[in-house]
XYZ file of C-alpha atoms in Angstrom:
400
model
C 0.000 0.000 0.000
C 1.660 3.227 -1.129
C 0.059 5.571 1.398
C 2.057 4.087 4.287
C 5.304 5.500 2.903
C 3.914 9.019 2.539
C 4.254 9.851 6.245
C 8.007 9.032 6.219
C 8.673 11.455 3.358
C 6.204 13.928 4.793
C 7.673 13.786 8.313
C 11.250 14.086 6.979
C 10.374 17.113 4.833
C 8.500 18.771 7.706
C 11.371 17.898 10.069
C 13.818 19.813 7.877
C 11.503 22.833 7.565
C 10.905 22.829 11.363
C 14.649 22.893 12.070
C 15.078 25.821 9.657
C 11.863 27.527 10.799
C 12.724 27.416 14.500
C 16.450 27.932 13.913
C 16.158 31.039 11.724
C 13.038 32.644 13.221
C 13.428 31.888 16.923
C 16.676 30.386 18.246
C 19.058 32.602 16.283
C 17.584 35.774 17.810
C 19.336 35.556 21.188
C 22.690 35.100 19.414
C 22.147 37.978 16.970
C 20.548 40.373 19.492
C 23.850 41.951 20.707
C 24.763 42.838 17.094
C 21.298 44.290 16.535
C 21.460 46.437 19.658
C 24.905 47.825 18.774
C 23.875 48.529 15.179
C 20.495 50.130 15.947
C 21.615 52.033 19.041
C 19.205 50.166 21.319
C 19.930 48.534 24.664
C 19.848 44.737 24.718
C 16.751 44.915 26.943
C 14.980 47.054 24.338
C 15.819 44.585 21.553
C 14.354 41.757 23.654
C 11.391 44.021 24.437
C 10.647 44.237 20.717
C 10.977 40.438 20.554
C 8.537 39.968 23.466
C 5.962 42.252 21.837
C 6.365 40.345 18.561
C 5.852 36.993 20.358
C 2.682 38.404 21.920
C 1.263 39.700 18.604
C 2.385 36.521 16.836
C 0.491 34.551 19.499
C -2.680 36.562 18.924
C -2.512 35.851 15.168
C -2.474 32.075 15.843
C -6.289 31.880 16.156
C -6.839 33.421 12.720
C -4.052 31.326 11.141
C -5.597 28.150 12.633
C -8.992 28.908 11.074
C -7.376 29.528 7.671
C -5.589 26.161 7.905
C -8.937 24.399 8.198
C -10.253 26.463 5.297
C -7.473 26.241 2.672
C -5.178 23.546 4.112
C -2.164 23.669 6.445
C 0.372 23.022 3.670
C -0.920 26.026 1.678
C -0.556 28.236 4.780
C 2.987 26.863 5.321
C 3.948 27.653 1.705
C 2.712 31.247 2.101
C 4.400 31.401 5.525
C 7.825 30.457 4.109
C 7.524 33.221 1.509
C 6.469 35.722 4.203
C 9.336 34.606 6.457
C 11.835 35.170 3.631
C 10.424 38.622 2.835
C 10.374 39.735 6.477
C 13.906 38.431 7.148
C 15.049 40.472 4.140
C 13.071 43.499 5.400
C 14.727 43.097 8.796
C 18.164 42.884 7.176
C 17.487 46.102 5.255
C 15.703 48.009 8.068
C 17.137 51.554 8.059
C 15.214 52.587 11.188
C 14.107 51.152 14.521
C 10.437 51.422 13.479
C 10.916 49.289 10.358
C 13.046 46.839 12.359
C 10.238 46.487 14.942
C 7.566 45.975 12.241
C 9.757 43.351 10.537
C 10.332 41.443 13.800
C 6.560 41.440 14.491
C 5.820 40.143 10.962
C 8.542 37.548 11.495
C 6.639 36.125 14.481
C 3.369 36.109 12.519
C 5.102 34.101 9.774
C 6.481 31.765 12.493
C 2.912 30.791 13.385
C 2.398 29.813 9.736
C 5.439 27.514 9.463
C 6.236 26.121 12.936
C 4.801 23.194 14.959
C 1.185 24.355 15.090
C 0.995 24.360 11.258
C 3.108 21.213 10.845
C 0.897 19.252 13.285
C -2.203 20.378 11.366
C -0.584 19.235 8.083
C 0.003 15.774 9.617
C -3.585 15.556 10.900
C -4.854 16.525 7.430
C -2.626 13.939 5.777
C -3.809 11.038 7.975
C -5.752 11.658 11.205
C -5.256 8.075 12.447
C -1.443 8.028 12.321
C -1.067 11.734 13.190
C -0.249 11.161 16.872
C 2.719 8.918 16.023
C 3.834 11.249 13.239
C 3.772 14.217 15.652
C 6.138 12.326 17.993
C 8.570 11.588 15.125
C 8.393 15.192 13.926
C 9.141 16.714 17.344
C 12.079 14.311 17.624
C 13.626 15.811 14.456
C 12.571 19.377 15.273
C 14.200 19.075 18.693
C 17.586 19.506 17.045
C 16.807 23.087 15.916
C 18.573 24.768 18.848
C 21.435 22.238 18.815
C 22.051 23.027 15.125
C 21.227 26.735 14.858
C 22.835 28.110 18.047
C 26.335 27.052 16.875
C 25.597 28.007 13.224
C 24.424 31.493 14.227
C 27.355 31.972 16.615
C 29.870 30.866 13.970
C 28.356 33.110 11.299
C 28.645 36.166 13.581
C 32.450 35.883 13.240
C 32.207 36.350 9.470
C 28.979 38.237 8.739
C 26.942 41.058 10.249
C 23.502 40.201 11.680
C 21.946 41.765 8.566
C 23.913 39.478 6.230
C 23.062 36.456 8.385
C 19.348 37.330 8.069
C 19.739 37.426 4.271
C 21.255 33.924 4.368
C 18.315 32.808 6.540
C 15.855 34.451 4.121
C 17.365 32.376 1.292
C 16.976 29.156 3.348
C 13.276 29.874 3.901
C 12.658 30.824 0.269
C 14.682 28.196 -1.596
C 14.475 25.227 0.781
C 11.359 25.485 2.987
C 8.968 27.008 0.457
C 9.482 24.324 -2.251
C 9.173 21.569 0.399
C 5.915 23.039 1.719
C 4.649 23.360 -1.847
C 5.512 19.689 -2.457
C 3.630 18.675 0.734
C 0.655 20.652 -0.583
C 0.753 18.692 -3.847
C 0.822 15.398 -1.872
C -2.416 16.408 -0.179
C -3.997 17.323 -3.517
C -3.067 13.944 -5.023
C -4.408 12.089 -1.987
C -7.627 14.085 -2.219
C -8.090 13.212 -5.897
C -7.207 9.546 -5.373
C -9.710 8.870 -2.606
C -13.314 9.073 -3.683
C -14.541 7.666 -0.360
C -14.767 10.128 2.541
C -11.712 10.628 4.716
C -11.513 8.753 7.995
C -11.772 11.098 10.929
C -10.767 10.773 14.555
C -13.638 11.204 17.021
C -12.710 13.103 20.187
C -12.864 11.552 23.666
C -14.740 14.543 25.107
C -18.524 14.504 24.488
C -19.774 17.558 22.537
C -21.594 19.142 25.502
C -18.395 19.191 27.608
C -16.050 20.412 24.869
C -16.131 24.105 25.654
C -15.231 23.592 29.320
C -12.471 21.103 28.447
C -11.116 23.478 25.785
C -10.845 26.323 28.327
C -9.186 24.102 30.951
C -6.663 22.596 28.501
C -5.776 26.011 27.037
C -5.354 27.379 30.567
C -3.150 24.427 31.603
C -0.872 24.692 28.531
C -0.660 28.481 28.920
C 0.398 28.239 32.592
C 2.908 25.489 31.878
C 4.232 27.469 28.898
C 4.701 30.484 31.177
C 6.556 28.385 33.775
C 8.877 27.020 31.105
C 9.430 30.261 29.149
C 10.263 32.186 32.334
C 13.038 29.777 33.282
C 14.392 29.131 29.783
C 14.878 32.840 29.099
C 17.044 33.207 32.211
C 18.436 29.692 32.607
C 22.173 30.284 32.100
C 22.463 33.637 33.953
C 20.207 32.293 36.731
C 22.410 29.214 37.266
C 25.451 31.505 37.194
C 23.937 33.778 39.837
C 23.445 30.958 42.375
C 27.174 30.221 42.216
C 27.592 27.662 39.447
C 29.828 29.982 37.424
C 31.196 28.571 34.184
C 29.338 25.271 34.694
C 26.055 27.153 34.097
C 26.540 27.113 30.300
C 27.292 23.384 30.266
C 24.268 22.630 32.470
C 22.072 24.839 30.264
C 23.215 22.940 27.189
C 21.833 19.678 28.665
C 18.310 21.022 28.113
C 18.264 20.418 24.314
C 19.499 16.798 24.366
C 17.102 15.999 27.262
C 14.241 17.374 25.146
C 15.181 15.054 22.281
C 15.739 12.127 24.660
C 12.225 12.439 26.125
C 10.716 12.253 22.635
C 12.853 9.219 21.845
C 11.747 7.477 25.065
C 8.141 8.322 24.248
C 8.517 6.948 20.731
C 9.850 3.616 22.009
C 7.886 3.143 25.249
C 5.072 5.685 25.078
C 2.582 3.567 23.114
C 0.676 2.796 26.314
C 0.533 6.374 27.568
C -2.544 8.333 26.461
C -2.178 12.007 25.450
C -3.763 13.214 28.757
C -1.154 11.091 30.553
C 1.612 12.635 28.452
C 0.443 16.187 29.221
C 0.298 15.361 32.934
C 3.773 13.787 32.881
C 5.260 16.849 31.151
C 3.793 19.174 33.815
C 5.018 16.957 36.672
C 8.562 16.808 35.231
C 8.778 20.590 34.780
C 7.531 21.324 38.320
C 9.778 18.589 39.751
C 12.762 20.171 37.967
C 12.036 23.585 39.518
C 11.645 22.006 43.002
C 14.970 20.153 42.629
C 16.760 23.457 41.888
C 15.034 25.090 44.874
C 16.145 22.337 47.236
C 19.688 21.784 45.958
C 20.760 25.364 45.148
C 24.319 25.476 43.821
C 24.934 21.724 44.287
C 26.101 20.634 40.846
C 24.283 17.247 40.550
C 21.052 19.019 41.578
C 21.439 21.642 38.857
C 22.111 18.885 36.310
C 18.974 17.006 37.423
C 17.016 20.287 37.151
C 18.139 20.897 33.537
C 17.405 17.292 32.535
C 13.928 17.258 34.177
C 13.090 20.559 32.511
C 14.270 19.256 29.131
C 12.353 15.982 29.466
C 9.199 17.871 30.466
C 9.540 20.393 27.668
C 10.128 17.670 25.088
C 7.008 15.745 26.095
C 5.034 19.002 26.357
C 5.448 19.811 22.662
C 4.178 16.331 21.711
C 1.179 16.775 24.022
C 0.377 20.148 22.420
C -0.196 18.314 19.144
C -1.672 14.989 20.281
C -3.904 16.035 23.219
C -6.262 18.295 21.174
C -6.585 15.513 18.558
C -7.387 12.938 21.263
C -9.868 15.160 23.123
C -11.617 16.993 20.292
C -11.042 14.841 17.193
C -9.672 15.756 13.763
C -12.545 17.992 12.593
C -11.611 21.646 12.990
C -8.201 20.668 14.410
C -6.483 23.777 12.983
C -8.903 26.205 14.604
C -8.769 24.405 17.970
C -4.961 24.293 18.131
C -4.871 27.893 16.879
C -6.913 29.065 19.870
C -4.743 27.046 22.247
C -1.532 28.384 20.731
C -2.845 31.948 20.998
C -3.503 31.537 24.739
C -0.145 29.829 25.316
C 1.972 32.279 23.311
C 0.225 35.413 24.548
C 0.702 34.370 28.187
C 4.252 33.058 27.597
C 5.401 36.263 25.872
C 5.424 38.144 29.163
C 7.131 35.354 31.116
C 10.798 36.397 30.683
C 9.956 39.958 31.775
C 7.735 38.940 34.735
C 10.284 36.393 36.006
C 13.144 38.923 35.739
C 11.081 41.446 37.728
C 10.209 38.775 40.311
C 13.870 37.770 40.750
C 14.824 41.433 41.310
C 12.017 42.234 43.737
C 11.321 39.072 45.740
C 14.517 37.109 45.099
C 15.253 33.962 43.091
C 13.917 31.461 45.654
C 10.501 33.107 45.900
C 10.362 33.557 42.120
C 11.001 29.814 41.714
C 8.390 28.933 44.349
C 5.803 31.099 42.551
C 6.791 29.442 39.280
C 6.387 25.943 40.734
C 2.939 26.923 42.073
C 1.795 27.959 38.583
C 3.052 24.617 37.279
C 1.176 22.804 40.063
C -2.084 24.512 39.000
C -1.520 23.224 35.446
C -1.018 19.689 36.857
C -4.423 19.957 38.580
C -6.013 21.215 35.343
C -4.622 18.281 33.317
C -5.903 15.851 35.986
C -9.375 17.409 35.696
C -9.353 16.974 31.911
C -8.111 13.377 32.121
C -10.907 12.597 34.581
C -13.590 13.978 32.251
C -12.685 11.713 29.328
C -12.641 8.267 30.901
C -15.068 6.837 28.381
C -13.361 5.479 25.232
C -13.735 7.407 21.977
C -16.314 5.696 19.803
C -17.014 6.602 16.202
C -20.535 7.986 16.351
C -20.564 9.805 13.069
């Protein structure tokens, strides 16, 4: 049967575009920010301020983008998104003024929503709703290497090129590599649509229709809180570990986060067949909160800090799988784009303020209290995931 080999090609192509999408539009920013601030005459805090605002506005656009995915197809949105990403990277590289730079960075985050995980997950659900959960796990496994690949690439390029020239290189990657791949994925969907005369199989959600709205609010709230907890710590991870007395080891400990993220997805791929998506979401929240508590209890004890980074990475890795598979499990494949769009909007809008709020908390109430507050937010998300898991005990039956 030829359709079984489509996911492998599809997942590989999406994996490559996710690495480039996250690498060029998200991970490279922290490396290039010092060059931007020097060039534009802004403080580093102001450059990150622009980035935070762009993450917030990008988050708000996720709802609209999600609806469009259901309407014209995720792969079509991704193709347009790659073109927009290339244009805005070029606009950013050219930007003669701070205003144009700020507009370009905001547009960059809007294009991110069109090409990153949210869109890729929707493309997989469109391609085959039944195998989508497994495909999402494989995809996040490949995408997990984005920071591992693009942090060193960006840092190396800064020795030879200005940040503007690097953005032009990144624009070319999005235009000449990602856009054709997304266009090819779009053509796969068209062929599949023409080939199958019989209606597409759909996945029926585990939440009964009357309880969907409540479950949707709780799940969005839980992911948003957990996203805040994670974003707050990730933005300050290396300096924070340095400040508690880990010195040079802080960078090494921080670098464990990426591999732990990939490892958790690998473990889930091999052993996670028996764990339902609500279980996965719950596990990710528990690991993240546990990581924060370990750091609180062990302070500058090196093994404790290592355990903290690994727990955080494992939790974060499983969390991105749950973001794709839990909505599919709970609400089914119909309208998947719009549902995940709303969830992403809540998560990104709340998470955008996290680095700023956590920095303010560390300054005003101290690191320990900031971490305690953070762990409490994570604990609330654990309770929310438990509530959702409890409300979908009955198995999903196809009552079309």
